[in-house]
Structure formats: C-alpha cells, structure tokens
Short mmCIF file of C-alpha atoms in Angstrom, two decimals:
data_model
loop_
_atom_site.label_atom_id
_atom_site.label_comp_id
_atom_site.label_asym_id
_atom_site.label_seq_id
_atom_site.Cartn_x
_atom_site.Cartn_y
_atom_site.Cartn_z
CA UNK A 1 49.24 111.15 123.20
CA UNK A 2 46.13 113.26 123.68
CA UNK A 3 46.11 116.06 126.18
CA UNK A 4 43.45 114.25 128.10
CA UNK A 5 45.53 111.10 128.55
CA UNK A 6 48.44 113.15 129.89
CA UNK A 7 46.18 114.96 132.33
CA UNK A 8 44.68 111.68 133.53
CA UNK A 9 48.09 110.18 134.06
CA UNK A 10 49.33 113.28 135.85
CA UNK A 11 46.39 113.20 138.22
CA UNK A 12 47.00 109.51 138.91
CA UNK A 13 50.71 110.03 139.59
CA UNK A 14 50.09 113.07 141.80
CA UNK A 15 47.73 111.00 143.95
CA UNK A 16 50.43 108.32 144.31
CA UNK A 17 53.03 110.93 145.22
CA UNK A 18 50.68 112.41 147.80
CA UNK A 19 50.11 109.00 149.42
CA UNK A 20 53.79 108.29 149.27
CA UNK A 21 54.73 111.54 151.00
CA UNK A 22 52.34 110.71 153.81
CA UNK A 23 53.75 107.25 154.25
CA UNK A 24 56.74 107.72 156.52
CA UNK A 25 58.09 104.17 156.46
CA UNK A 26 61.76 104.15 155.48
CA UNK A 27 61.38 101.83 152.52
CA UNK A 28 59.41 102.56 149.38
CA UNK A 29 58.95 106.26 150.00
CA UNK A 30 60.20 109.09 147.86
CA UNK A 31 63.19 110.56 149.63
CA UNK A 32 62.19 113.91 151.00
CA UNK A 33 65.19 115.77 149.63
CA UNK A 34 63.50 115.41 146.24
CA UNK A 35 60.21 116.95 147.33
CA UNK A 36 60.97 120.61 146.57
CA UNK A 37 62.10 120.01 143.00
CA UNK A 38 59.33 117.49 142.40
CA UNK A 39 56.71 119.95 143.61
CA UNK A 40 58.21 122.67 141.43
CA UNK A 41 58.22 120.50 138.30
CA UNK A 42 54.73 119.20 139.00
CA UNK A 43 53.38 122.74 139.38
CA UNK A 44 53.78 123.05 135.60
CA UNK A 45 50.74 121.79 133.69
CA UNK A 46 52.85 119.98 131.10
CA UNK A 47 55.26 118.02 133.32
CA UNK A 48 55.03 115.20 135.85
CA UNK A 49 57.91 113.51 137.70
CA UNK A 50 57.94 109.73 137.34
CA UNK A 51 60.97 108.71 139.39
CA UNK A 52 63.65 110.33 141.49
CA UNK A 53 66.60 109.79 143.78
CA UNK A 54 68.21 112.69 145.63
CA UNK A 55 71.65 111.07 145.62
CA UNK A 56 72.95 108.32 147.83
CA UNK A 57 75.83 106.36 149.22
CA UNK A 58 75.53 102.59 149.03
CA UNK A 59 77.79 99.74 150.02
CA UNK A 60 76.92 96.28 148.79
CA UNK A 61 78.19 92.82 147.94
CA UNK A 62 77.89 92.03 144.23
CA UNK A 63 75.54 89.29 143.08
CA UNK A 64 76.75 85.79 142.36
CA UNK A 65 78.68 85.86 139.08
CA UNK A 66 78.69 82.10 138.54
CA UNK A 67 74.93 81.82 138.60
CA UNK A 68 74.16 84.99 136.79
CA UNK A 69 76.58 85.75 134.02
CA UNK A 70 74.52 88.74 133.01
CA UNK A 71 75.03 90.39 136.40
CA UNK A 72 76.95 93.48 135.54
CA UNK A 73 79.79 95.02 137.41
CA UNK A 74 78.78 98.14 139.22
CA UNK A 75 75.28 96.96 140.08
CA UNK A 76 74.07 94.97 143.04
CA UNK A 77 72.52 92.39 140.76
CA UNK A 78 70.64 89.23 141.71
CA UNK A 79 71.90 87.65 144.87
CA UNK A 80 73.71 90.82 145.85
CA UNK A 81 73.40 92.12 149.38
CA UNK A 82 72.99 95.66 150.64
CA UNK A 83 75.33 96.47 153.50
CA UNK A 84 74.39 100.14 153.76
CA UNK A 85 72.32 102.73 151.92
CA UNK A 86 71.69 106.35 152.81
CA UNK A 87 70.44 109.53 151.17
CA UNK A 88 71.62 111.63 154.11
CA UNK A 89 75.07 113.10 154.51
CA UNK A 90 74.81 112.93 158.30
CA UNK A 91 74.70 109.11 158.09
CA UNK A 92 77.97 108.81 156.16
CA UNK A 93 80.44 109.05 159.04
CA UNK A 94 81.22 105.82 160.83
CA UNK A 95 78.95 103.64 158.70
CA UNK A 96 81.62 100.97 158.69
CA UNK A 97 81.50 100.68 162.50
CA UNK A 98 78.02 99.22 162.22
CA UNK A 99 79.50 96.39 160.21
CA UNK A 100 82.63 95.99 162.32
CA UNK A 101 81.83 92.49 163.57
CA UNK A 102 81.60 91.12 160.04
CA UNK A 103 84.66 92.94 158.69
CA UNK A 104 88.28 91.81 158.47
CA UNK A 105 90.83 94.32 157.19
CA UNK A 106 93.72 93.09 155.12
CA UNK A 107 96.16 95.06 153.01
CA UNK A 108 98.35 92.06 152.33
CA UNK A 109 97.18 91.46 148.80
CA UNK A 110 100.45 91.47 146.91
CA UNK A 111 100.76 87.72 146.84
CA UNK A 112 97.11 86.90 146.59
CA UNK A 113 94.85 86.80 143.65
CA UNK A 114 91.13 86.41 143.96
CA UNK A 115 89.19 83.74 142.11
CA UNK A 116 87.26 84.86 139.07
CA UNK A 117 84.04 84.19 140.95
CA UNK A 118 84.98 86.60 143.77
CA UNK A 119 82.08 88.76 144.87
CA UNK A 120 83.41 92.23 145.42
CA UNK A 121 82.17 94.74 147.96
CA UNK A 122 81.50 98.04 146.19
CA UNK A 123 81.27 101.50 147.70
CA UNK A 124 79.25 103.76 145.48
CA UNK A 125 78.11 107.35 145.42
CA UNK A 126 75.35 108.11 142.93
CA UNK A 127 74.07 111.63 142.35
CA UNK A 128 70.57 113.08 141.99
CA UNK A 129 68.52 111.67 139.14
CA UNK A 130 65.06 112.68 138.02
CA UNK A 131 62.71 111.40 135.34
CA UNK A 132 60.02 113.76 134.09
CA UNK A 133 57.24 112.87 131.68
CA UNK A 134 56.27 115.85 129.53
CA UNK A 135 53.08 116.52 127.65
CA UNK A 136 54.90 117.10 124.36
CA UNK A 137 58.32 117.09 122.75
CA UNK A 138 58.60 120.85 122.93
CA UNK A 139 58.32 120.80 126.73
CA UNK A 140 60.73 117.84 126.91
CA UNK A 141 63.27 119.76 124.82
CA UNK A 142 62.96 122.81 127.06
CA UNK A 143 63.56 120.74 130.21
CA UNK A 144 66.43 118.92 128.54
CA UNK A 145 68.18 122.14 127.53
CA UNK A 146 67.61 123.67 130.97
CA UNK A 147 69.18 120.62 132.62
CA UNK A 148 72.13 120.67 130.20
CA UNK A 149 72.64 124.38 130.93
CA UNK A 150 73.07 123.53 134.65
CA UNK A 151 75.68 120.91 133.89
CA UNK A 152 73.41 117.86 133.98
CA UNK A 153 75.31 116.64 130.96
CA UNK A 154 74.20 113.04 130.90
CA UNK A 155 70.57 114.04 130.46
CA UNK A 156 68.53 112.79 127.55
CA UNK A 157 65.06 112.43 126.16
CA UNK A 158 63.68 108.90 126.02
CA UNK A 159 60.45 107.51 124.68
CA UNK A 160 57.08 109.09 125.50
CA UNK A 161 58.72 112.50 126.05
CA UNK A 162 60.28 111.30 129.29
CA UNK A 163 63.35 113.35 130.16
CA UNK A 164 66.11 111.78 132.28
CA UNK A 165 68.02 114.45 134.18
CA UNK A 166 71.46 113.05 135.02
CA UNK A 167 74.80 114.38 136.19
CA UNK A 168 78.18 112.72 136.56
CA UNK A 169 79.17 113.09 140.24
CA UNK A 170 80.21 109.59 141.09
CA UNK A 171 82.37 107.32 143.14
CA UNK A 172 82.58 103.65 142.32
CA UNK A 173 85.17 101.99 144.51
CA UNK A 174 85.87 98.30 145.18
CA UNK A 175 86.74 98.05 148.87
CA UNK A 176 86.83 94.31 149.48
CA UNK A 177 85.21 90.97 148.82
CA UNK A 178 83.02 88.38 150.49
CA UNK A 179 84.90 85.38 151.83
CA UNK A 180 82.80 82.41 150.76
CA UNK A 181 83.77 80.04 153.55
CA UNK A 182 83.64 82.36 156.57
CA UNK A 183 81.05 84.76 155.10
CA UNK A 184 83.23 87.56 156.47
CA UNK A 185 83.60 90.85 154.63
CA UNK A 186 87.28 91.15 153.72
CA UNK A 187 88.21 94.81 153.24
CA UNK A 188 91.37 95.16 151.14
CA UNK A 189 91.62 98.88 151.88
CA UNK A 190 92.61 100.44 155.20
CA UNK A 191 90.41 102.18 157.75
CA UNK A 192 92.21 105.38 156.79
CA UNK A 193 91.23 104.88 153.18
CA UNK A 194 87.59 104.39 154.16
CA UNK A 195 87.79 107.69 156.05
CA UNK A 196 89.21 109.37 152.95
CA UNK A 197 86.42 108.19 150.66
CA UNK A 198 83.80 108.99 153.31
CA UNK A 199 85.18 112.55 153.22
CA UNK A 200 84.96 112.62 149.46
CA UNK A 201 81.39 111.33 149.64
CA UNK A 202 80.51 114.24 151.92
CA UNK A 203 81.95 116.64 149.31
CA UNK A 204 79.91 114.91 146.66
CA UNK A 205 76.75 115.23 148.74
CA UNK A 206 77.45 119.00 148.98
CA UNK A 207 78.24 119.36 145.29
CA UNK A 208 75.11 117.38 144.46
CA UNK A 209 72.93 119.56 146.69
CA UNK A 210 74.36 122.66 145.02
CA UNK A 211 73.56 121.24 141.59
CA UNK A 212 70.01 120.43 142.71
CA UNK A 213 69.56 124.03 143.86
CA UNK A 214 70.92 125.34 140.57
CA UNK A 215 68.55 123.11 138.67
CA UNK A 216 65.64 124.20 140.87
CA UNK A 217 66.40 127.87 140.20
CA UNK A 218 66.85 127.38 136.45
CA UNK A 219 63.66 125.36 136.07
CA UNK A 220 61.81 128.02 138.04
CA UNK A 221 63.18 130.98 136.07
CA UNK A 222 63.28 129.36 132.61
CA UNK A 223 60.20 127.16 132.59
CA UNK A 224 57.80 127.72 135.50
CA UNK A 225 57.69 131.52 135.70
CA UNK A 226 57.41 132.13 131.94
CA UNK A 227 54.52 129.63 131.82
CA UNK A 228 52.75 131.51 134.64
CA UNK A 229 53.21 134.91 132.98
CA UNK A 230 51.66 133.91 129.69
CA UNK A 231 48.12 132.61 130.04
CA UNK A 232 48.16 129.07 128.70
CA UNK A 233 46.97 129.39 125.13
CA UNK A 234 48.29 126.44 123.25
CA UNK A 235 49.43 127.64 119.88
CA UNK A 236 49.81 124.70 117.53
CA UNK A 237 53.18 126.03 116.34
CA UNK A 238 55.63 128.19 118.26
CA UNK A 239 58.17 128.39 115.48
CA UNK A 240 60.08 131.39 116.78
CA UNK A 241 60.50 130.03 120.27
CA UNK A 242 61.36 126.59 119.00
CA UNK A 243 64.03 128.13 116.82
CA UNK A 244 65.47 130.04 119.79
CA UNK A 245 65.38 126.83 121.82
CA UNK A 246 67.14 124.88 119.10
CA UNK A 247 69.86 127.54 118.79
CA UNK A 248 70.33 127.46 122.54
CA UNK A 249 70.61 123.70 122.59
CA UNK A 250 73.13 123.80 119.78
CA UNK A 251 75.27 126.08 121.93
CA UNK A 252 74.96 123.67 124.83
CA UNK A 253 75.91 120.73 122.73
CA UNK A 254 78.91 122.61 121.44
CA UNK A 255 79.94 123.35 125.05
CA UNK A 256 79.45 119.71 125.90
CA UNK A 257 81.58 118.59 123.00
CA UNK A 258 84.33 121.06 123.84
CA UNK A 259 84.25 119.74 127.39
CA UNK A 260 84.48 116.19 126.09
CA UNK A 261 87.44 117.15 123.97
CA UNK A 262 89.12 118.61 127.04
CA UNK A 263 88.49 115.31 128.77
CA UNK A 264 90.35 113.61 125.95
CA UNK A 265 87.40 112.01 124.20
CA UNK A 266 87.84 112.41 120.49
CA UNK A 267 85.14 114.46 118.88
CA UNK A 268 84.96 113.94 115.16
CA UNK A 269 83.21 117.18 114.41
CA UNK A 270 80.89 119.59 116.11
CA UNK A 271 78.06 118.39 113.96
CA UNK A 272 75.46 120.02 116.13
CA UNK A 273 76.61 123.54 115.46
CA UNK A 274 76.68 123.73 111.71
CA UNK A 275 73.06 123.38 110.65
CA UNK B 1 66.37 120.10 109.04
CA UNK B 2 65.96 119.40 105.35
CA UNK B 3 67.15 116.13 103.87
CA UNK B 4 69.68 118.05 101.86
CA UNK B 5 71.31 119.67 104.89
CA UNK B 6 71.62 116.29 106.58
CA UNK B 7 73.18 114.77 103.49
CA UNK B 8 75.65 117.64 103.21
CA UNK B 9 76.64 117.33 106.81
CA UNK B 10 76.97 113.57 106.54
CA UNK B 11 79.26 113.92 103.54
CA UNK B 12 81.36 116.48 105.41
CA UNK B 13 81.68 114.28 108.50
CA UNK B 14 82.47 111.16 106.47
CA UNK B 15 85.33 113.02 104.81
CA UNK B 16 86.68 114.02 108.23
CA UNK B 17 86.38 110.46 109.50
CA UNK B 18 88.20 109.20 106.43
CA UNK B 19 91.07 111.65 106.95
CA UNK B 20 91.14 110.82 110.63
CA UNK B 21 91.37 107.07 110.02
CA UNK B 22 94.35 107.64 107.74
CA UNK B 23 96.12 109.77 110.31
CA UNK B 24 97.89 107.29 112.54
CA UNK B 25 99.26 109.71 115.11
CA UNK B 26 98.30 108.60 118.61
CA UNK B 27 96.52 111.78 119.59
CA UNK B 28 93.46 113.21 117.94
CA UNK B 29 92.50 110.10 116.01
CA UNK B 30 89.35 108.10 116.39
CA UNK B 31 90.28 105.00 118.32
CA UNK B 32 90.21 102.11 115.94
CA UNK B 33 88.12 99.87 118.18
CA UNK B 34 85.21 102.13 117.24
CA UNK B 35 85.67 101.76 113.50
CA UNK B 36 83.49 98.68 112.91
CA UNK B 37 80.43 100.10 114.67
CA UNK B 38 80.98 103.55 113.17
CA UNK B 39 81.17 102.09 109.67
CA UNK B 40 78.05 100.05 110.32
CA UNK B 41 76.06 103.04 111.60
CA UNK B 42 77.29 105.26 108.79
CA UNK B 43 76.26 102.71 106.17
CA UNK B 44 72.68 103.73 106.94
CA UNK B 45 71.51 106.72 104.89
CA UNK B 46 69.82 108.37 107.89
CA UNK B 47 72.58 108.19 110.53
CA UNK B 48 76.04 109.66 111.02
CA UNK B 49 78.34 109.22 114.04
CA UNK B 50 79.54 112.50 115.54
CA UNK B 51 81.76 111.34 118.43
CA UNK B 52 82.93 108.11 119.97
CA UNK B 53 85.16 106.50 122.54
CA UNK B 54 85.61 102.73 122.66
CA UNK B 55 86.15 102.71 126.43
CA UNK B 56 89.26 103.62 128.36
CA UNK B 57 91.25 103.56 131.55
CA UNK B 58 92.60 106.90 132.73
CA UNK B 59 94.60 107.99 135.74
CA UNK B 60 94.89 111.69 136.44
CA UNK B 61 95.47 114.39 139.02
CA UNK B 62 92.41 116.57 139.57
CA UNK B 63 92.54 120.25 138.65
CA UNK B 64 93.24 122.95 141.20
CA UNK B 65 90.15 123.34 143.38
CA UNK B 66 91.13 126.68 144.91
CA UNK B 67 91.44 128.41 141.57
CA UNK B 68 88.55 126.74 139.89
CA UNK B 69 85.63 126.16 142.16
CA UNK B 70 83.60 124.91 139.24
CA UNK B 71 86.03 122.05 138.65
CA UNK B 72 83.95 119.04 139.38
CA UNK B 73 84.96 115.90 141.15
CA UNK B 74 85.38 113.03 138.79
CA UNK B 75 86.73 115.10 135.91
CA UNK B 76 90.26 116.13 135.12
CA UNK B 77 89.25 119.78 135.02
CA UNK B 78 91.45 122.80 134.36
CA UNK B 79 94.96 122.39 135.66
CA UNK B 80 94.51 118.66 135.98
CA UNK B 81 97.20 116.36 134.70
CA UNK B 82 96.94 113.10 132.81
CA UNK B 83 99.16 110.39 134.24
CA UNK B 84 97.95 107.62 131.95
CA UNK B 85 95.27 107.00 129.32
CA UNK B 86 94.65 103.90 127.25
CA UNK B 87 91.89 102.38 125.13
CA UNK B 88 93.71 99.04 124.99
CA UNK B 89 93.37 96.27 127.53
CA UNK B 90 96.92 95.07 126.82
CA UNK B 91 98.28 98.36 128.20
CA UNK B 92 96.55 98.03 131.58
CA UNK B 93 99.03 95.73 133.35
CA UNK B 94 101.95 97.42 135.04
CA UNK B 95 100.95 100.98 134.08
CA UNK B 96 101.94 102.11 137.54
CA UNK B 97 105.51 100.97 136.97
CA UNK B 98 105.96 103.70 134.39
CA UNK B 99 105.22 106.22 137.11
CA UNK B 100 107.22 104.50 139.83
CA UNK B 101 109.81 107.26 140.24
CA UNK B 102 107.13 109.83 141.07
CA UNK B 103 105.09 107.59 143.36
CA UNK B 104 105.25 107.16 147.13
CA UNK B 105 103.02 104.51 148.69
CA UNK B 106 101.55 105.15 152.09
CA UNK B 107 98.80 103.30 153.88
CA UNK B 108 99.32 105.16 157.13
CA UNK B 109 96.34 107.46 156.79
CA UNK B 110 94.52 106.80 160.05
CA UNK B 111 95.92 109.85 161.77
CA UNK B 112 96.14 112.12 158.77
CA UNK B 113 93.55 114.23 157.13
CA UNK B 114 94.10 115.98 153.85
CA UNK B 115 93.54 119.69 153.37
CA UNK B 116 90.36 120.68 151.59
CA UNK B 117 92.44 121.84 148.64
CA UNK B 118 94.01 118.39 148.17
CA UNK B 119 94.21 117.35 144.54
CA UNK B 120 93.30 113.72 144.39
CA UNK B 121 94.61 111.17 141.93
CA UNK B 122 91.70 109.36 140.33
CA UNK B 123 91.67 106.00 138.59
CA UNK B 124 88.79 105.77 136.20
CA UNK B 125 87.31 103.27 133.79
CA UNK B 126 84.82 104.70 131.32
CA UNK B 127 82.90 102.51 128.89
CA UNK B 128 82.08 102.83 125.20
CA UNK B 129 80.11 105.92 124.25
CA UNK B 130 78.77 106.90 120.85
CA UNK B 131 76.91 109.95 119.56
CA UNK B 132 74.88 109.54 116.38
CA UNK B 133 73.12 112.30 114.51
CA UNK B 134 69.98 111.03 112.81
CA UNK B 135 68.07 112.48 109.89
CA UNK B 136 64.78 112.50 111.79
CA UNK B 137 63.23 111.76 115.17
CA UNK B 138 61.84 108.44 113.97
CA UNK B 139 65.36 107.17 113.19
CA UNK B 140 66.66 108.57 116.49
CA UNK B 141 63.90 106.74 118.38
CA UNK B 142 64.73 103.49 116.63
CA UNK B 143 68.41 103.77 117.52
CA UNK B 144 67.55 104.77 121.09
CA UNK B 145 65.28 101.77 121.60
CA UNK B 146 67.81 99.41 120.02
CA UNK B 147 70.51 100.68 122.39
CA UNK B 148 68.21 100.37 125.41
CA UNK B 149 67.35 96.81 124.36
CA UNK B 150 71.07 95.92 124.55
CA UNK B 151 71.37 97.34 128.04
CA UNK B 152 72.75 100.77 127.11
CA UNK B 153 70.44 102.15 129.74
CA UNK B 154 71.88 105.62 130.08
CA UNK B 155 71.17 106.42 126.45
CA UNK B 156 69.05 109.39 125.47
CA UNK B 157 68.05 111.62 122.61
CA UNK B 158 69.39 115.17 122.71
CA UNK B 159 68.84 118.14 120.48
CA UNK B 160 69.01 117.86 116.67
CA UNK B 161 68.10 114.15 116.80
CA UNK B 162 71.48 113.29 118.23
CA UNK B 163 71.37 110.03 120.15
CA UNK B 164 73.87 109.42 122.96
CA UNK B 165 74.46 105.69 123.44
CA UNK B 166 75.70 105.15 126.99
CA UNK B 167 76.15 102.26 129.38
CA UNK B 168 77.06 102.14 133.06
CA UNK B 169 80.23 100.04 133.30
CA UNK B 170 82.42 102.20 135.49
CA UNK B 171 85.15 102.44 138.02
CA UNK B 172 85.89 105.73 139.75
CA UNK B 173 88.49 105.23 142.43
CA UNK B 174 90.57 107.77 144.36
CA UNK B 175 94.01 106.21 144.71
CA UNK B 176 96.08 109.07 146.15
CA UNK B 177 96.86 112.76 146.04
CA UNK B 178 99.49 115.16 144.76
CA UNK B 179 101.89 116.39 147.44
CA UNK B 180 102.17 120.12 146.78
CA UNK B 181 105.65 120.64 148.18
CA UNK B 182 107.47 117.62 146.75
CA UNK B 183 105.22 117.23 143.69
CA UNK B 184 105.26 113.50 144.42
CA UNK B 185 102.25 111.31 143.77
CA UNK B 186 101.21 109.91 147.14
CA UNK B 187 99.27 106.66 146.67
CA UNK B 188 97.14 105.89 149.73
CA UNK B 189 96.30 102.43 148.44
CA UNK B 190 98.68 99.48 148.29
CA UNK B 191 100.35 97.94 145.24
CA UNK B 192 98.15 94.92 145.84
CA UNK B 193 95.07 97.09 145.64
CA UNK B 194 96.24 98.59 142.34
CA UNK B 195 96.65 95.05 141.00
CA UNK B 196 93.10 94.27 142.12
CA UNK B 197 91.55 97.22 140.34
CA UNK B 198 93.72 96.61 137.26
CA UNK B 199 92.18 93.14 137.18
CA UNK B 200 88.69 94.60 137.49
CA UNK B 201 89.48 97.04 134.69
CA UNK B 202 90.40 94.11 132.45
CA UNK B 203 87.02 92.52 133.24
CA UNK B 204 85.35 95.79 132.39
CA UNK B 205 87.19 96.01 129.09
CA UNK B 206 85.87 92.51 128.26
CA UNK B 207 82.34 93.28 129.37
CA UNK B 208 82.47 96.50 127.37
CA UNK B 209 83.69 94.71 124.23
CA UNK B 210 80.89 92.18 124.62
CA UNK B 211 78.33 94.99 124.90
CA UNK B 212 79.77 96.69 121.80
CA UNK B 213 79.37 93.44 119.86
CA UNK B 214 75.81 93.03 121.08
CA UNK B 215 75.06 96.56 120.02
CA UNK B 216 76.69 95.99 116.63
CA UNK B 217 74.58 92.89 116.03
CA UNK B 218 71.35 94.53 117.15
CA UNK B 219 71.89 97.65 115.05
CA UNK B 220 72.68 95.43 112.07
CA UNK B 221 69.65 93.17 112.48
CA UNK B 222 67.12 95.78 113.67
CA UNK B 223 68.08 98.86 111.68
CA UNK B 224 70.58 98.27 108.87
CA UNK B 225 69.22 95.06 107.32
CA UNK B 226 65.54 96.08 107.35
CA UNK B 227 66.55 99.36 105.66
CA UNK B 228 68.38 97.43 102.94
CA UNK B 229 65.52 95.01 102.35
CA UNK B 230 62.93 97.69 101.80
CA UNK B 231 63.83 100.11 99.04
CA UNK B 232 64.06 103.54 100.64
CA UNK B 233 60.68 105.08 99.95
CA UNK B 234 60.13 107.75 102.54
CA UNK B 235 56.51 107.56 103.57
CA UNK B 236 55.54 110.75 105.39
CA UNK B 237 53.80 108.73 108.12
CA UNK B 238 54.57 105.18 109.24
CA UNK B 239 51.91 105.05 111.91
CA UNK B 240 51.84 101.29 112.35
CA UNK B 241 55.58 100.96 112.72
CA UNK B 242 55.79 103.95 114.99
CA UNK B 243 53.14 102.41 117.16
CA UNK B 244 55.04 99.13 117.35
CA UNK B 245 58.20 101.06 118.17
CA UNK B 246 56.46 103.00 120.91
CA UNK B 247 55.02 99.84 122.45
CA UNK B 248 58.48 98.28 122.36
CA UNK B 249 60.03 101.31 124.03
CA UNK B 250 57.37 101.27 126.70
CA UNK B 251 58.34 97.70 127.48
CA UNK B 252 61.99 98.73 127.69
CA UNK B 253 61.23 101.60 129.97
CA UNK B 254 59.23 99.32 132.19
CA UNK B 255 62.18 96.90 132.36
CA UNK B 256 64.46 99.80 133.15
CA UNK B 257 62.21 101.00 135.92
CA UNK B 258 61.90 97.51 137.39
CA UNK B 259 65.67 97.28 137.31
CA UNK B 260 65.94 100.67 139.03
CA UNK B 261 63.51 99.50 141.68
CA UNK B 262 65.67 96.44 142.27
CA UNK B 263 68.61 98.78 142.68
CA UNK B 264 66.69 100.57 145.41
CA UNK B 265 65.81 103.73 143.53
CA UNK B 266 62.24 104.63 144.28
CA UNK B 267 60.00 104.61 141.25
CA UNK B 268 56.83 106.52 141.81
CA UNK B 269 54.88 104.77 139.12
CA UNK B 270 55.53 103.02 135.87
CA UNK B 271 54.11 105.96 134.03
CA UNK B 272 55.53 104.84 130.73
CA UNK B 273 53.47 101.70 130.57
CA UNK B 274 49.98 102.97 131.06
CA UNK B 275 49.34 105.19 128.07
#
C-alpha cells in the first residue's frame, strides 16, 4: 500500500472519529473510555485505530438454535436478545433489578433437563479490544510486541498490517434460559450468585482499566515518544532496529510459551527462541 | 530467516513430536486429538506446528491474590491448584463426584460477601488452539486467512511468522471458593447447575471438534493440495496470487467487522475494505 493511500485513509477515519465523538447518542458512538488511547495511537503518523471497545458487561438471550445451526455458543447470534449492556462499572450493581418483572429464579434443576433447543441466558464480561491499522509491517510488529509486553497476549497481526490488541480477562457464565411458552427469563442461579459475579465483574473492570493504562504508557514511551524525538526520515531499511525488535519479540514469545506451559497447555518446543 | 534455518528447525521439532507421540504418559504429551491436524500441517514443506491443545475442560482454584497481585483473573496463576483437567468429552460427566469429599454446597449467599482475598474456583472450557511457524510471511498469511475463513476469528500472526489459530468457544464460570480455614471447596452453585454447565461443555466439545474438522478440510483443500499439485518452484514474487489473497482477506475482515458490529462492538469504519 502506498504511503499516500494510508494517509488518505487515515484522514478519512479521523474525520469519522471526530464526528462520532461529537455525536452523543448512546448507540453507535465510540465509547469514551477508549478516547485517550485512540488519540494517543492516532497521534503517530503511521497508525490509525479502526475499531475499539473499552470493555463491557453484557447479558443476553442466545439466538434460536433450531433456525440457525451456525449460531455459536458464546455469541448473541441471530435472533438473540440483549437484556443489558454497559461499558461503565457504575452500571453493574443491581442491573438484574431492572429485569425483575421478567425473571423467575429457580435452583431446583436436579431433576430437570433442558431441551436441546433451549436458549440460554449468558452473562459475559469482555475486556478492552483495539484494532489498529499500521502503515507498514515494521510499525505493526512494534505495536504487536508492545502489546504483548503489557500482557495483551492474545494480540496478533492480521491482513493489511492491522494489529488486534487483545487480552484474556473474561467471564462467560450461563445464568438461565428463556422459557418458550411464558417468555419468562428463568434464572437457574441464585440472587446471591448474581451478586458474586457482579462483584467479580467490578474487579475485572478495574483490572481492565489498569491494563489499558499500562498499554497507554508503554505505547507512549516505546512508540510515540521515540517517533517524536527522531525527525521522520523514512529509511528504507532499519536492519539494526528490526533485529532488536525481533530479538525482543522472541523473548516475549518465550515468556508466553512458558506461561502457557504453566497453564498446562503442552508446548512442543520453544521454536521461537532458537533462530 | 534462511530456508536452511527453517528446515533445520522443522527437522528438530518433528523429531520432538515423534518422541512425544511415542511417550504415552498422561502428562507432557501432545494430546492425540491434535495429531491429525498437526500431521496435515507438517506435511507442508513451509509449515511446522509449535504448540497445540485440542480443547479442554479445567476446574481450578485461583492462585493467592495477596501474594501475587499480578495473578490475573481467569488463569490458574502461581499457587493455584488444578482440581480437574481433561481433553476428552467422555470424562466430563460426574467429574465433581471425584471431588465430593472436599466439596460443600451452599446456595445461601444472599447475606454473605467474600473477602477480597477469596480464591475462587473456576470452571473453564477452552477451545482448540494451534501455533504454526511458517517459512515466510506469504505462507503465514495464507494460513491466517484460511483459519479466519473457517471462523477462527481470534487468529493472528505473531513474530517469526508464527500463526496463532484461535476461536472463541468458551465457558468461564466461577463455581465456588476455597475456604481458608477448613480447606474445603465451597461451591456456591447447585449440583443441578453443575450438570447444566457440564451439558454445555459437551456441546462445546462437539462444536469444537466440528470446527477442527472444518479447519482440517480447508487447510487440506486450500493449502496442502495446491502445494502438491504445483511442483515447488519458489518464485521470488507471486504478485497475482498475493493480490488475490489480500482481496480475500479484506473480505474476511469485512465479515469479521460486520459480525462485531452485530455483537454491539462499535466499528469506526471498515478500513480494511477500502484500500
């Protein structure tokens, strides 16, 4: 991709972001907790954010399995129904009270088994995610390794030098099902259990915010400031730096593999460290 | 990396895999459900698998939060304790019976709140994951796009042309906590609830197996067979093919973004589709 095309696209996206930030309607806007890191990333001439979510709690009814075999567990899917979504920790407490008229609690499940077509109600915490399009592979690699160094271990580079920055701070809990005949929400966990997982969600919001701050600081110190210090003279090859970067990434991958081994996932060999 | 270094490493890893497959001890071996896809991938001269997990259910006590602030929710962490791990769907039923002497069920949580240092018991399903080191970026891109096309949407390319093939079929459920004084496992969900999530885990094992088969077939038809048909003559530039590949990946990314939008994650722009 030519430099010009990247610059054009960046300009176009920045205009959209600007409009979006001005539009204060609750739906369709970029959640404001992402703004600082987006602005930081976009201050670099070779990066532009293309999508983001600051982290959120959602509760939803799964889509209809009978009519959509491809609907995957864990996602809302077609025909699914949002019961609650928030990006804000202060909205977590008491969310279930808003639904109280539709909810029936039952813990008497021992003797019951749900039909295969049951549509579960899922309670889900998903952490911060950010996609950044980079001008070139070298910039993408730098962002990737910076994210990995902060523990965003599910990050990866996709096509078109787009880096996905991902971390594994999740909750994915079935809490009930939709009763087809009454259309009531049957919760097969107790109110006390809901309070427990709400508390855990609050911890995850905090942990997530901390990780976002770490990432902000690392991107600033490792990528933004160095780029400002050196006047932008695009050398066609930066062999020395690329080598340093590669060595650093090898170290990160080794760390990641050691961590995976600790987690009990079998690692055949630390292939990345023996070049 | 020179072709020679890749070939050396591949030979080294293949020898390790071979030894590993012969070693039938339960711990430290590659789980055999991964063998077919590993053998398929490794039959290609430009790819070598470096780690794998066929998918698993695990139940564990979190590590000690007070002594290890960095211990992250969702992982076993230092000081954590495995209660159960299996890669086999036939082991899922009745796992909790093996622990029955250590377990106390309580659903009376309304009036109780756990200390901040509570070590939760987590019940977790993790899907198939595969890391593949490729000879070059072109091969890595091909594998990445093939994985994305099968719905392995959390895939990405890391350093050294290592592709992580990941899918989001998860369960991540807090089911209790460790009582410090008695060292008992306090389950704050009911037996009926455990049966429910065991049933969901079985569905996830099936879904996961189906995805692995899809991936196997797509890798075979898109990458392995074409490589066998054409005698391996390494052209330094395959511009036409690369262009086709890029266009295909752009389509995939667009699909992914549309899917993310459906899931309620705000997409600023479909940057990947307007090059």
